CSV table of C-alpha atoms in Angstrom, one decimal:
chain,number,residue,atom,x,y,z
R,1,MET,CA,27.1,-6.8,12.9
R,2,ASN,CA,26.4,-7.9,9.4
R,3,ARG,CA,23.9,-10.7,9.3
R,4,ARG,CA,22.4,-12.4,6.2
R,5,VAL,CA,18.7,-11.7,6.0
R,6,ALA,CA,16.0,-14.1,4.7
R,7,ILE,CA,12.4,-13.5,3.5
R,8,THR,CA,10.2,-15.9,5.4
R,9,GLY,CA,6.7,-14.5,4.7
R,10,ILE,CA,4.7,-12.7,2.0
R,11,GLY,CA,1.2,-11.1,2.1
R,12,VAL,CA,-0.4,-9.4,-0.9
R,13,VAL,CA,-3.6,-7.6,-1.9
R,14,SER,CA,-3.6,-6.5,-5.5
R,15,ALA,CA,-5.6,-6.0,-8.7
R,16,VAL,CA,-4.5,-9.5,-9.8
R,17,GLY,CA,-5.1,-11.3,-6.6
R,18,LEU,CA,-6.4,-10.7,-3.1
R,19,ASN,CA,-3.8,-12.9,-1.5
R,20,ARG,CA,-0.3,-14.2,-2.3
R,21,GLN,CA,-1.4,-17.4,-4.0
R,22,GLN,CA,-3.9,-15.6,-6.4
R,23,PHE,CA,-1.3,-12.9,-7.1
R,24,TRP,CA,1.4,-15.4,-8.1
R,25,GLN,CA,-1.1,-17.5,-10.1
R,26,SER,CA,-2.0,-14.4,-12.1
R,27,LEU,CA,1.6,-13.4,-12.7
R,28,ALA,CA,2.5,-16.9,-13.7
R,29,GLU,CA,-0.4,-16.9,-16.2
R,30,GLY,CA,0.5,-13.4,-17.5
R,31,LYS,CA,-3.0,-12.3,-16.4
R,32,CYS,CA,-3.6,-8.5,-16.4
R,33,GLY,CA,-5.6,-6.8,-13.7
R,34,ILE,CA,-6.2,-3.6,-15.6
R,35,GLY,CA,-9.8,-2.7,-16.4
R,36,PRO,CA,-12.4,0.0,-16.3
R,37,ILE,CA,-12.6,1.8,-13.0
R,38,GLU,CA,-15.6,0.5,-11.0
R,39,SER,CA,-15.6,2.4,-7.8
R,40,ILE,CA,-15.8,6.0,-9.1
R,41,SER,CA,-16.8,7.9,-12.2
R,42,THR,CA,-14.2,8.7,-14.8
R,43,GLU,CA,-16.2,11.4,-16.5
R,44,GLY,CA,-13.8,14.0,-17.9
R,45,LEU,CA,-10.7,11.8,-17.7
R,46,ARG,CA,-8.7,10.8,-20.7
R,47,PHE,CA,-8.2,7.3,-19.2
R,48,GLN,CA,-10.8,4.8,-17.9
R,49,HIS,CA,-8.6,2.0,-16.7
R,50,VAL,CA,-6.8,1.3,-13.5
R,51,ALA,CA,-5.5,-1.8,-11.8
R,52,GLU,CA,-8.2,-1.7,-9.2
R,53,VAL,CA,-8.5,-4.1,-6.2
R,54,ARG,CA,-11.9,-5.7,-6.8
R,55,GLY,CA,-13.9,-7.7,-4.3
R,56,PHE,CA,-11.8,-7.0,-1.3
R,57,ASP,CA,-13.6,-7.3,2.0
R,58,PRO,CA,-11.8,-5.3,4.8
R,59,LEU,CA,-13.8,-7.1,7.5
R,60,VAL,CA,-11.8,-10.3,6.8
R,61,ALA,CA,-8.7,-8.8,8.5
R,62,LEU,CA,-10.1,-5.8,10.4
R,63,ASP,CA,-12.9,-5.2,12.8
R,64,PRO,CA,-15.6,-2.7,11.9
R,65,LYS,CA,-14.2,0.1,14.0
R,66,GLU,CA,-10.7,-0.2,12.5
R,67,VAL,CA,-12.3,-0.1,9.0
R,68,ASP,CA,-14.0,3.3,10.0
R,69,GLN,CA,-10.8,4.7,11.4
R,70,LEU,CA,-8.5,4.0,8.5
R,71,ASP,CA,-8.3,4.6,4.8
R,72,ARG,CA,-8.4,1.8,2.2
R,73,ASN,CA,-4.7,1.8,1.8
R,74,ALA,CA,-4.4,0.7,5.5
R,75,HIS,CA,-7.1,-1.9,5.0
R,76,PHE,CA,-4.9,-3.4,2.3
R,77,ALA,CA,-1.8,-3.2,4.4
R,78,ILE,CA,-3.3,-4.9,7.5
R,79,ALA,CA,-4.7,-7.7,5.4
R,80,ALA,CA,-1.3,-8.2,3.7
R,81,ALA,CA,0.5,-8.0,7.1
R,82,ARG,CA,-1.8,-10.7,8.5
R,83,GLU,CA,-1.2,-13.0,5.6
R,84,ALA,CA,2.6,-12.4,5.8
R,85,VAL,CA,2.8,-13.1,9.5
R,86,ASP,CA,0.7,-16.2,9.2
R,87,ASP,CA,2.8,-17.3,6.1
R,88,ALA,CA,6.0,-17.0,8.1
R,89,ARG,CA,4.4,-18.7,11.1
R,90,LEU,CA,5.9,-15.8,13.0
R,91,GLU,CA,5.0,-15.8,16.7
R,92,LEU,CA,5.0,-12.2,17.8
R,93,THR,CA,5.5,-12.4,21.5
R,94,ARG,CA,5.8,-9.2,23.5
R,95,GLU,CA,9.6,-9.6,23.6
R,96,LEU,CA,9.9,-10.1,19.9
R,97,GLY,CA,7.5,-7.2,19.3
R,98,GLU,CA,10.0,-4.9,21.0
R,99,ARG,CA,12.7,-6.1,18.6
R,100,CYS,CA,10.5,-5.9,15.5
R,101,ALA,CA,10.3,-3.1,13.0
R,102,ILE,CA,7.6,-2.1,10.6
R,103,ALA,CA,8.5,0.0,7.5
R,104,THR,CA,5.8,0.8,5.0
R,105,GLY,CA,6.1,2.7,1.8
R,106,CYS,CA,3.0,4.8,1.3
R,107,ALA,CA,3.4,7.8,-1.0
R,108,VAL,CA,0.2,9.7,-0.7
R,109,GLY,CA,-1.7,8.5,2.3
R,110,GLY,CA,-5.5,8.4,2.5
R,111,LYS,CA,-6.3,10.2,-0.7
R,112,ALA,CA,-9.8,8.8,-1.0
R,113,SER,CA,-10.7,9.9,2.5
R,114,GLU,CA,-9.2,13.3,2.0
R,115,ASP,CA,-10.9,13.8,-1.4
R,116,ALA,CA,-14.3,12.8,0.0
R,117,SER,CA,-14.1,15.2,2.9
R,118,TYR,CA,-12.8,18.1,0.8
R,119,TYR,CA,-15.7,17.4,-1.7
R,120,GLU,CA,-18.2,17.8,1.2
R,121,LEU,CA,-16.5,21.0,2.3
R,122,TYR,CA,-15.9,22.8,-1.1
R,123,ALA,CA,-18.6,21.4,-3.3
R,124,GLU,CA,-21.4,20.5,-1.0
R,125,LYS,CA,-20.6,23.4,1.4
R,126,LYS,CA,-21.0,21.2,4.4
R,127,THR,CA,-20.0,22.7,7.7
R,128,ARG,CA,-18.7,19.4,9.0
R,129,PHE,CA,-17.1,16.2,7.7
R,130,HIS,CA,-15.8,13.0,9.2
R,131,PRO,CA,-13.9,13.8,12.4
R,132,LEU,CA,-11.3,11.0,11.7
R,133,THR,CA,-10.2,12.5,8.4
R,134,ILE,CA,-6.8,13.2,9.8
R,135,PRO,CA,-5.9,9.7,10.9
R,136,ARG,CA,-7.4,8.4,7.7
R,137,VAL,CA,-5.3,10.8,5.6
R,138,MET,CA,-1.9,10.3,7.4
R,139,ALA,CA,0.5,8.2,5.4
R,140,ASN,CA,1.6,6.4,8.5
R,141,GLY,CA,-1.9,5.1,9.2
R,142,ALA,CA,-1.1,1.7,8.0
R,143,ALA,CA,2.2,1.3,9.8
R,144,SER,CA,0.6,2.5,13.1
R,145,ALA,CA,-2.4,0.2,12.7
R,146,ILE,CA,-0.2,-2.8,12.0
R,147,SER,CA,1.8,-1.9,15.1
R,148,SER,CA,-1.3,-1.8,17.3
R,149,LYS,CA,-2.9,-4.9,15.8
R,150,PHE,CA,0.2,-7.1,16.3
R,151,GLY,CA,1.6,-5.5,19.4
R,152,ILE,CA,4.8,-4.4,17.7
R,153,THR,CA,6.7,-1.7,19.8
R,154,GLY,CA,10.0,-1.6,17.9
R,155,PRO,CA,10.9,0.9,15.2
R,156,VAL,CA,7.8,1.8,13.1
R,157,TRP,CA,7.8,4.3,10.3
R,158,ASN,CA,6.5,5.1,6.9
R,159,VAL,CA,8.4,6.3,3.9
R,160,SER,CA,7.1,8.6,1.2
R,161,THR,CA,9.3,8.8,-1.8
R,162,ALA,CA,6.8,8.5,-4.6
R,163,CYS,CA,7.3,5.4,-6.7
R,164,SER,CA,10.3,4.3,-4.7
R,165,SER,CA,8.6,4.4,-1.3
R,166,ALA,CA,8.3,0.6,-0.7
R,167,ASN,CA,11.9,-0.1,-1.9
R,168,HIS,CA,13.2,2.5,0.4
R,169,ALA,CA,11.1,1.0,3.3
R,170,LEU,CA,12.3,-2.5,2.4
R,171,GLY,CA,15.9,-1.4,2.1
R,172,GLN,CA,15.9,0.4,5.4
R,173,ALA,CA,14.2,-2.5,7.2
R,174,PHE,CA,16.8,-4.8,5.6
R,175,ALA,CA,19.6,-2.7,6.9
R,176,MET,CA,18.2,-2.7,10.4
R,177,VAL,CA,17.9,-6.5,10.5
R,178,ARG,CA,21.3,-6.9,8.9
R,179,GLY,CA,22.9,-4.6,11.4
R,180,GLY,CA,21.2,-6.1,14.4
R,181,GLN,CA,19.0,-3.2,15.4
R,182,VAL,CA,16.0,-5.5,15.2
R,183,GLU,CA,15.4,-9.2,15.1
R,184,VAL,CA,12.6,-9.2,12.5
R,185,ALA,CA,10.8,-6.7,10.3
R,186,LEU,CA,7.5,-6.4,8.5
R,187,ALA,CA,8.2,-4.3,5.5
R,188,GLY,CA,6.5,-3.4,2.2
R,189,GLY,CA,4.0,-0.8,1.0
R,190,CYS,CA,0.4,0.2,0.5
R,191,GLU,CA,-1.5,2.6,-1.6
R,192,GLY,CA,-5.2,3.2,-2.3
R,193,LEU,CA,-5.9,6.0,-4.8
R,194,MET,CA,-9.4,5.8,-6.1
R,195,ALA,CA,-10.2,9.5,-5.7
R,196,TYR,CA,-11.4,11.6,-8.7
R,197,GLY,CA,-9.3,14.6,-7.9
R,198,PHE,CA,-6.1,12.5,-7.6
R,199,LEU,CA,-6.8,10.7,-10.8
R,200,LYS,CA,-7.4,14.0,-12.5
R,201,ALA,CA,-4.0,15.2,-11.3
R,202,TRP,CA,-2.4,12.2,-13.1
R,203,ASP,CA,-4.6,12.8,-16.2
R,204,VAL,CA,-3.4,16.4,-16.6
R,205,MET,CA,0.3,15.3,-16.4
R,206,ARG,CA,-0.4,13.3,-19.6
R,207,VAL,CA,1.6,10.2,-18.5
R,208,VAL,CA,-1.3,7.8,-18.1
R,209,ALA,CA,-2.1,5.5,-21.0
R,210,PRO,CA,-5.6,5.7,-22.5
R,211,ASP,CA,-5.5,2.0,-23.3
R,212,THR,CA,-3.4,-0.3,-21.1
R,213,CYS,CA,0.1,-0.7,-19.7
R,214,ARG,CA,2.6,-2.0,-22.3
R,215,PRO,CA,6.1,-1.7,-20.9
R,216,PHE,CA,8.9,-1.7,-23.4
R,217,SER,CA,6.5,-2.1,-26.4
R,218,LYS,CA,6.9,0.4,-29.3
R,219,ASP,CA,3.3,1.4,-29.0
R,220,ARG,CA,3.3,2.0,-25.3
R,221,LYS,CA,1.4,5.1,-24.3
R,222,GLY,CA,2.1,5.5,-20.6
R,223,MET,CA,1.5,4.1,-17.2
R,224,VAL,CA,-1.6,2.8,-15.6
R,225,LEU,CA,-2.3,3.5,-11.9
R,226,GLY,CA,-2.8,0.6,-9.5
R,227,GLU,CA,-3.6,0.0,-5.8
R,228,GLY,CA,-2.9,-2.6,-3.2
R,229,ALA,CA,-0.4,-3.7,-0.6
R,230,ALA,CA,2.4,-6.2,0.0
R,231,ILE,CA,4.2,-7.0,3.2
R,232,LEU,CA,7.3,-9.1,3.5
R,233,ILE,CA,8.8,-10.7,6.6
R,234,LEU,CA,12.5,-10.2,7.0
R,235,GLU,CA,14.5,-12.0,9.6
R,236,PRO,CA,18.1,-13.1,10.1
R,237,LEU,CA,18.9,-16.1,8.0
R,238,GLU,CA,20.3,-18.0,11.0
R,239,ARG,CA,17.2,-17.3,13.1
R,240,ALA,CA,14.9,-18.5,10.2
R,241,GLN,CA,17.0,-21.7,9.8
R,242,ALA,CA,17.0,-22.3,13.5
R,243,ARG,CA,13.3,-22.2,13.8
R,244,GLY,CA,12.7,-24.2,10.6
R,245,ALA,CA,11.0,-21.4,8.8
R,246,ARG,CA,10.4,-21.7,5.1
R,247,ILE,CA,12.9,-19.4,3.4
R,248,TYR,CA,11.8,-17.9,0.1
R,249,CYS,CA,15.1,-16.3,-0.6
R,250,GLU,CA,17.7,-14.0,0.8
R,251,ILE,CA,17.5,-10.2,0.6
R,252,ALA,CA,21.1,-9.4,-0.1
R,253,GLY,CA,21.6,-5.8,-1.1
R,254,PHE,CA,20.1,-2.3,-1.3
R,255,GLY,CA,21.3,0.4,-3.7
R,256,LEU,CA,19.9,3.9,-3.7
R,257,GLY,CA,20.6,7.4,-4.9
R,258,SER,CA,19.3,10.4,-6.6
R,259,ASP,CA,19.4,11.5,-10.2
R,260,ALA,CA,19.9,15.2,-9.5
R,261,PHE,CA,18.5,15.7,-12.9
R,262,HIS,CA,14.8,16.6,-13.4
R,263,LEU,CA,11.6,16.7,-11.4
R,264,THR,CA,9.9,14.0,-13.5
R,265,MET,CA,12.2,12.8,-16.3
R,266,PRO,CA,14.6,10.0,-15.4
R,267,SER,CA,18.3,10.0,-16.0
R,268,PRO,CA,20.0,6.7,-17.0
R,269,ASP,CA,23.0,7.5,-14.8
R,270,GLY,CA,20.9,7.6,-11.7
R,271,GLY,CA,19.3,4.2,-12.3
R,272,ALA,CA,22.7,2.7,-13.3
R,273,ARG,CA,24.3,4.0,-10.1
R,274,ALA,CA,21.6,2.5,-7.9
R,275,MET,CA,21.8,-0.9,-9.6
R,276,SER,CA,25.6,-0.9,-9.3
R,277,MET,CA,25.3,0.0,-5.6
R,278,ALA,CA,22.8,-2.8,-5.0
R,279,LEU,CA,25.2,-5.3,-6.6
R,280,ARG,CA,28.2,-4.1,-4.6
R,281,ASP,CA,26.1,-4.1,-1.4
R,282,ALA,CA,25.0,-7.7,-2.1
R,283,GLY,CA,28.6,-8.8,-3.1
R,284,LEU,CA,27.2,-9.8,-6.5
R,285,ALA,CA,28.8,-9.6,-10.0
R,286,PRO,CA,26.6,-8.4,-12.8
R,287,GLU,CA,26.8,-11.8,-14.4
R,288,GLN,CA,25.2,-13.4,-11.4
R,289,ILE,CA,21.9,-11.6,-12.0
R,290,GLY,CA,19.5,-13.8,-13.8
R,291,TYR,CA,16.4,-11.6,-13.7
R,292,ILE,CA,15.5,-7.9,-13.2
R,293,ASN,CA,12.0,-6.8,-12.2
R,294,ALA,CA,12.1,-3.5,-13.9
R,295,HIS,CA,10.5,-0.2,-12.8
R,296,GLY,CA,8.9,-0.6,-16.3
R,297,THR,CA,6.1,1.9,-16.0
R,298,GLY,CA,5.2,1.8,-19.7
R,299,THR,CA,5.9,5.5,-20.2
R,300,PRO,CA,8.0,6.4,-23.3
R,301,ALA,CA,10.6,8.0,-21.1
R,302,ASN,CA,11.1,5.4,-18.4
R,303,ASP,CA,11.4,2.3,-20.4
R,304,SER,CA,14.0,3.5,-22.9
R,305,THR,CA,16.0,5.2,-20.1
R,306,GLU,CA,15.8,2.1,-17.9
R,307,THR,CA,17.1,0.1,-20.9
R,308,LYS,CA,20.1,2.4,-21.2
R,309,ALA,CA,20.8,2.1,-17.5
R,310,ILE,CA,20.6,-1.7,-17.6
R,311,ARG,CA,23.0,-1.9,-20.5
R,312,ALA,CA,25.4,0.5,-18.8
R,313,VAL,CA,25.6,-1.7,-15.7
R,314,PHE,CA,25.4,-5.2,-17.3
R,315,GLY,CA,27.3,-4.7,-20.7
R,316,ASP,CA,27.2,-7.8,-22.8
R,317,HIS,CA,25.4,-9.8,-20.1
R,318,ALA,CA,22.3,-7.6,-20.9
R,319,GLU,CA,21.9,-9.6,-24.1
R,320,ARG,CA,21.1,-12.6,-22.0
R,321,LEU,CA,19.4,-11.0,-19.0
R,322,PRO,CA,15.6,-11.3,-18.8
R,323,VAL,CA,13.9,-8.1,-17.7
R,324,SER,CA,10.2,-7.9,-17.1
R,325,SER,CA,7.7,-5.4,-15.8
R,326,THR,CA,5.0,-6.8,-13.6
R,327,LYS,CA,3.4,-3.3,-13.6
R,328,SER,CA,1.9,-4.6,-16.9
R,329,MET,CA,-0.3,-6.8,-14.7
R,330,HIS,CA,-0.7,-5.2,-11.3
R,331,GLY,CA,-0.4,-1.6,-12.4
R,332,HIS,CA,1.7,1.2,-10.9
R,333,ALA,CA,0.7,1.2,-7.3
R,334,LEU,CA,2.9,4.2,-6.4
R,335,GLY,CA,3.9,3.6,-2.7
R,336,ALA,CA,3.0,0.0,-2.9
R,337,ALA,CA,4.8,-0.6,-6.2
R,338,GLY,CA,8.2,-1.7,-4.8
R,339,ALA,CA,6.4,-4.0,-2.4
R,340,LEU,CA,4.3,-5.8,-5.0
R,341,GLU,CA,7.4,-6.0,-7.2
R,342,ALA,CA,9.6,-7.4,-4.4
R,343,ALA,CA,6.9,-10.0,-3.8
R,344,ALA,CA,6.9,-10.9,-7.5
R,345,THR,CA,10.7,-11.1,-7.6
R,346,VAL,CA,11.0,-13.2,-4.4
R,347,LEU,CA,8.3,-15.6,-5.7
R,348,ALA,CA,10.1,-15.7,-9.1
R,349,LEU,CA,13.3,-16.9,-7.4
R,350,HIS,CA,11.4,-19.3,-5.1
R,351,HIS,CA,9.3,-20.9,-7.9
R,352,GLY,CA,12.0,-20.8,-10.6
R,353,LEU,CA,9.5,-18.9,-12.9
R,354,LEU,CA,10.0,-15.4,-14.3
R,355,PRO,CA,6.8,-13.4,-14.7
R,356,PRO,CA,6.3,-11.9,-18.1
R,357,THR,CA,5.8,-8.3,-19.4
R,358,ALA,CA,2.1,-8.5,-20.4
R,359,ASN,CA,0.4,-6.7,-23.2
R,360,TYR,CA,3.6,-6.6,-25.3
R,361,THR,CA,3.0,-6.2,-29.0
R,362,THR,CA,5.8,-4.6,-30.9
R,363,PRO,CA,9.6,-4.5,-30.2
R,364,ASP,CA,11.1,-1.1,-29.7
R,365,PRO,CA,14.7,-0.7,-30.8
R,366,GLU,CA,15.2,1.6,-27.8
R,367,CYS,CA,14.1,-1.2,-25.4
R,368,ASP,CA,16.0,-4.0,-27.0
R,369,LEU,CA,16.2,-6.3,-24.0
R,370,ASP,CA,14.8,-9.7,-23.4
R,371,VAL,CA,11.5,-8.5,-21.8
R,372,VAL,CA,9.9,-11.9,-21.3
R,373,PRO,CA,7.0,-11.0,-23.5
R,374,ASN,CA,3.5,-12.1,-22.5
R,375,VAL,CA,4.4,-15.6,-21.3
R,376,SER,CA,6.2,-16.5,-18.1
R,377,ARG,CA,9.4,-18.5,-18.3
R,378,ALA,CA,10.6,-21.4,-16.2
R,379,VAL,CA,14.2,-20.9,-15.2
R,380,ARG,CA,16.1,-21.0,-11.9
R,381,VAL,CA,18.3,-18.0,-11.5
R,382,GLU,CA,20.9,-17.3,-8.9
R,383,ALA,CA,20.0,-13.7,-8.1
R,384,ALA,CA,17.7,-10.9,-9.1
R,385,LEU,CA,17.2,-7.2,-8.9
R,386,SER,CA,14.0,-5.1,-8.4
R,387,ASN,CA,14.1,-1.5,-9.6
R,388,SER,CA,12.2,1.5,-8.5
R,389,PHE,CA,13.0,4.8,-10.2
R,390,ALA,CA,10.7,7.5,-8.8
R,391,PHE,CA,9.5,11.0,-9.8
R,392,GLY,CA,12.0,13.4,-8.4
R,393,GLY,CA,14.8,11.2,-9.5
R,394,LEU,CA,14.9,8.9,-6.4
R,395,ASN,CA,16.2,5.5,-7.3
R,396,ALA,CA,16.1,2.4,-5.1
R,397,VAL,CA,17.1,-1.1,-6.1
R,398,LEU,CA,16.9,-4.3,-4.1
R,399,ALA,CA,19.0,-7.4,-4.7
R,400,PHE,CA,17.8,-10.9,-3.9
R,401,LYS,CA,19.6,-14.3,-3.9
R,402,ALA,CA,17.8,-17.6,-4.6
R,403,PRO,CA,17.5,-20.1,-1.8
R,404,ALA,CA,19.7,-22.5,-3.8
R,405,SER,CA,22.6,-20.2,-3.3
R,406,LEU,CA,22.2,-20.4,0.5
K,1,MET,CA,-39.0,5.8,25.4
K,2,ASP,CA,-39.2,9.3,23.8
K,3,ALA,CA,-38.2,9.9,20.1
K,4,VAL,CA,-35.0,11.8,20.9
K,5,THR,CA,-33.6,9.1,23.2
K,6,GLU,CA,-34.5,6.4,20.6
K,7,ARG,CA,-32.7,8.2,17.9
K,8,VAL,CA,-29.7,8.8,20.1
K,9,ILE,CA,-29.5,5.1,20.9
K,10,GLN,CA,-29.8,4.1,17.2
K,11,VAL,CA,-27.0,6.5,16.3
K,12,ILE,CA,-24.7,5.3,19.0
K,13,ALA,CA,-25.4,1.6,18.3
K,14,LYS,CA,-24.6,2.1,14.6
K,15,ALA,CA,-21.4,4.1,15.4
K,16,GLN,CA,-20.1,1.4,17.8
K,17,HIS,CA,-21.1,-1.5,15.6
K,18,ILE,CA,-23.1,-3.1,18.4
K,19,PRO,CA,-26.7,-4.4,18.6
K,20,VAL,CA,-29.3,-1.7,19.4
K,21,GLU,CA,-30.6,-3.9,22.3
K,22,THR,CA,-27.3,-3.5,24.2
K,23,VAL,CA,-27.6,0.3,24.4
K,24,LYS,CA,-29.9,1.5,27.2
K,25,ALA,CA,-31.2,4.9,28.0
K,26,GLU,CA,-29.2,4.7,31.3
K,27,SER,CA,-26.0,3.5,29.7
K,28,THR,CA,-22.8,5.4,30.3
K,29,PHE,CA,-20.2,5.8,27.6
K,30,GLU,CA,-17.7,3.9,29.7
K,31,GLU,CA,-20.1,0.9,29.9
K,32,LEU,CA,-20.4,1.0,26.1
K,33,LYS,CA,-16.6,1.1,25.8
K,34,ILE,CA,-16.7,4.4,23.9
K,35,ASP,CA,-13.2,5.9,23.8
K,36,SER,CA,-12.1,9.4,22.7
K,37,LEU,CA,-12.0,8.5,19.0
K,38,ASP,CA,-15.4,6.8,19.2
K,39,GLY,CA,-16.7,9.9,21.1
K,40,LEU,CA,-15.6,12.2,18.2
K,41,GLN,CA,-17.5,10.0,15.7
K,42,ILE,CA,-20.6,9.9,17.9
K,43,VAL,CA,-20.7,13.6,18.3
K,44,PHE,CA,-20.4,14.0,14.5
K,45,ALA,CA,-23.1,11.4,13.9
K,46,LEU,CA,-25.4,13.1,16.4
K,47,GLU,CA,-24.8,16.5,14.8
K,48,GLU,CA,-25.7,15.0,11.4
K,49,GLU,CA,-28.8,13.2,12.7
K,50,PHE,CA,-30.3,16.2,14.4
K,51,ASP,CA,-28.7,19.0,12.3
K,52,ILE,CA,-27.2,20.7,15.3
K,53,SER,CA,-23.8,22.0,16.3
K,54,ILE,CA,-22.4,20.7,19.6
K,55,PRO,CA,-19.9,23.1,21.2
K,56,ASP,CA,-16.4,21.7,22.1
K,57,GLU,CA,-16.8,21.9,25.9
K,58,GLU,CA,-20.1,20.0,25.8
K,59,ALA,CA,-18.7,17.5,23.3
K,60,LYS,CA,-15.7,16.8,25.6
K,61,ALA,CA,-17.9,16.5,28.7
K,62,LEU,CA,-20.3,13.9,27.2
K,63,ARG,CA,-20.3,10.7,29.4
K,64,SER,CA,-23.8,9.2,29.0
K,65,ILE,CA,-26.8,8.7,26.9
K,66,GLU,CA,-28.9,10.8,29.3
K,67,GLN,CA,-26.5,13.7,29.1
K,68,ALA,CA,-26.5,13.5,25.3
K,69,VAL,CA,-30.3,13.5,25.2
K,70,ALA,CA,-30.5,16.5,27.6
K,71,GLY,CA,-28.0,18.5,25.6
K,72,ILE,CA,-29.6,17.7,22.3
K,73,ARG,CA,-33.1,18.7,23.6
K,74,GLN,CA,-31.6,22.1,24.6
K,75,LEU,CA,-30.0,22.6,21.2
K,76,LEU,CA,-33.2,21.7,19.4
K,77,ALA,CA,-35.2,24.0,21.5
K,78,ALA,CA,-32.7,26.9,20.9
K,79,LYS,CA,-32.9,26.1,17.2
K,80,ALA,CA,-36.7,26.2,17.2
K,81,SER,CA,-36.9,29.5,19.1
K,82,ALA,CA,-34.2,31.1,16.8
K,83,THR,CA,-36.3,30.2,13.7
K,84,ALA,CA,-39.6,31.1,15.3
């Protein structure tokens, strides 16, 4: 079976908006959600800024017991899942639940919960800490909680592949819907990483910017961590049309592969291969792509390497191809990154508006693409790609087609 | 109501996110809809409240407020005589 697959619902919790509408509004305005960390101390860290989710009340989507049993990343995921299911007007009957998949990308699980318990153990020398530390820490906590909450008994799993986690989750869920293994999928990602030890681990790797995230800019100094979640509803195009669902766009292809190069440095070949594979899988020619949501972390290494990869795949077309990094606004949310970016890409196609690369100051000859600097651009494009190029060389690219092409 | 029972009731009501008035000295865990995960959290909260260590077998066997109170009294007494 090889069915076309539509995106019919989106839910988001992010540093630039606690729901889909706020998220999109911020991206459309080029509004940046990076600021000084509020929830924990940054003493001893070289950076003070993250894209933190502020003002989120877990009790809106969860009951108090669920809040206790799960880490923040799962709180975000459940809220996003709730919004997505409602947005799609998806009726999850028991029968449909059996034919429904959940695939989340969560790279590091409940870091804040883990950190808090270990602090009590090692620093405060306590003899006991919270007994639900394990369920809070497990990276599948969100996926399992969404399953219980919505009565979904089909295939449910979590993917942990660093910055590509959510793209891998979305891609695999897409394959299952396309191939007929399931009738609908809730797919995306979640991450909550406000734990001092974890932030320190990023600090010492010296890839985090001390100022802000400026992808593709000559004065870029690194990435900025973010948190949040996004869940998308995937269902067969025919099914969506038959029930009169609002169709955001089509998810048309998935390309993936490994650099086999270096533990942290990216290789342009790996990214290029994944993009080419996504195009082939979607049956798209490079010239049909009108927008790329870049991995665009803002590190010196990624942005120039990604530029090379894009030029290798798109040739002359790269001169006219807008490429922006929304990490400049919602931060690098690790496991959730691909999901936030898929949401941004889908909404860009739906609204005919390309989100900008925020905080852009100076052109870099090594990143000489049209990066849609600072201001969003109204243009209807036929198709788009969303890139995730992770640590460990794992690349995952999603291809989307605009509703007009349906 | 004695102090230990009152404190146990407070701890359990807080852990379960239910009003204190709904927890009675005679309540069973089943009546209060306390499942195994809830039970774990309640044992932890009681240990923290009274600064005691509840052994595994006793923790697993807990089924009612009365049982919890009796067990806690024993542990408190043992603690008192150990430090005496």
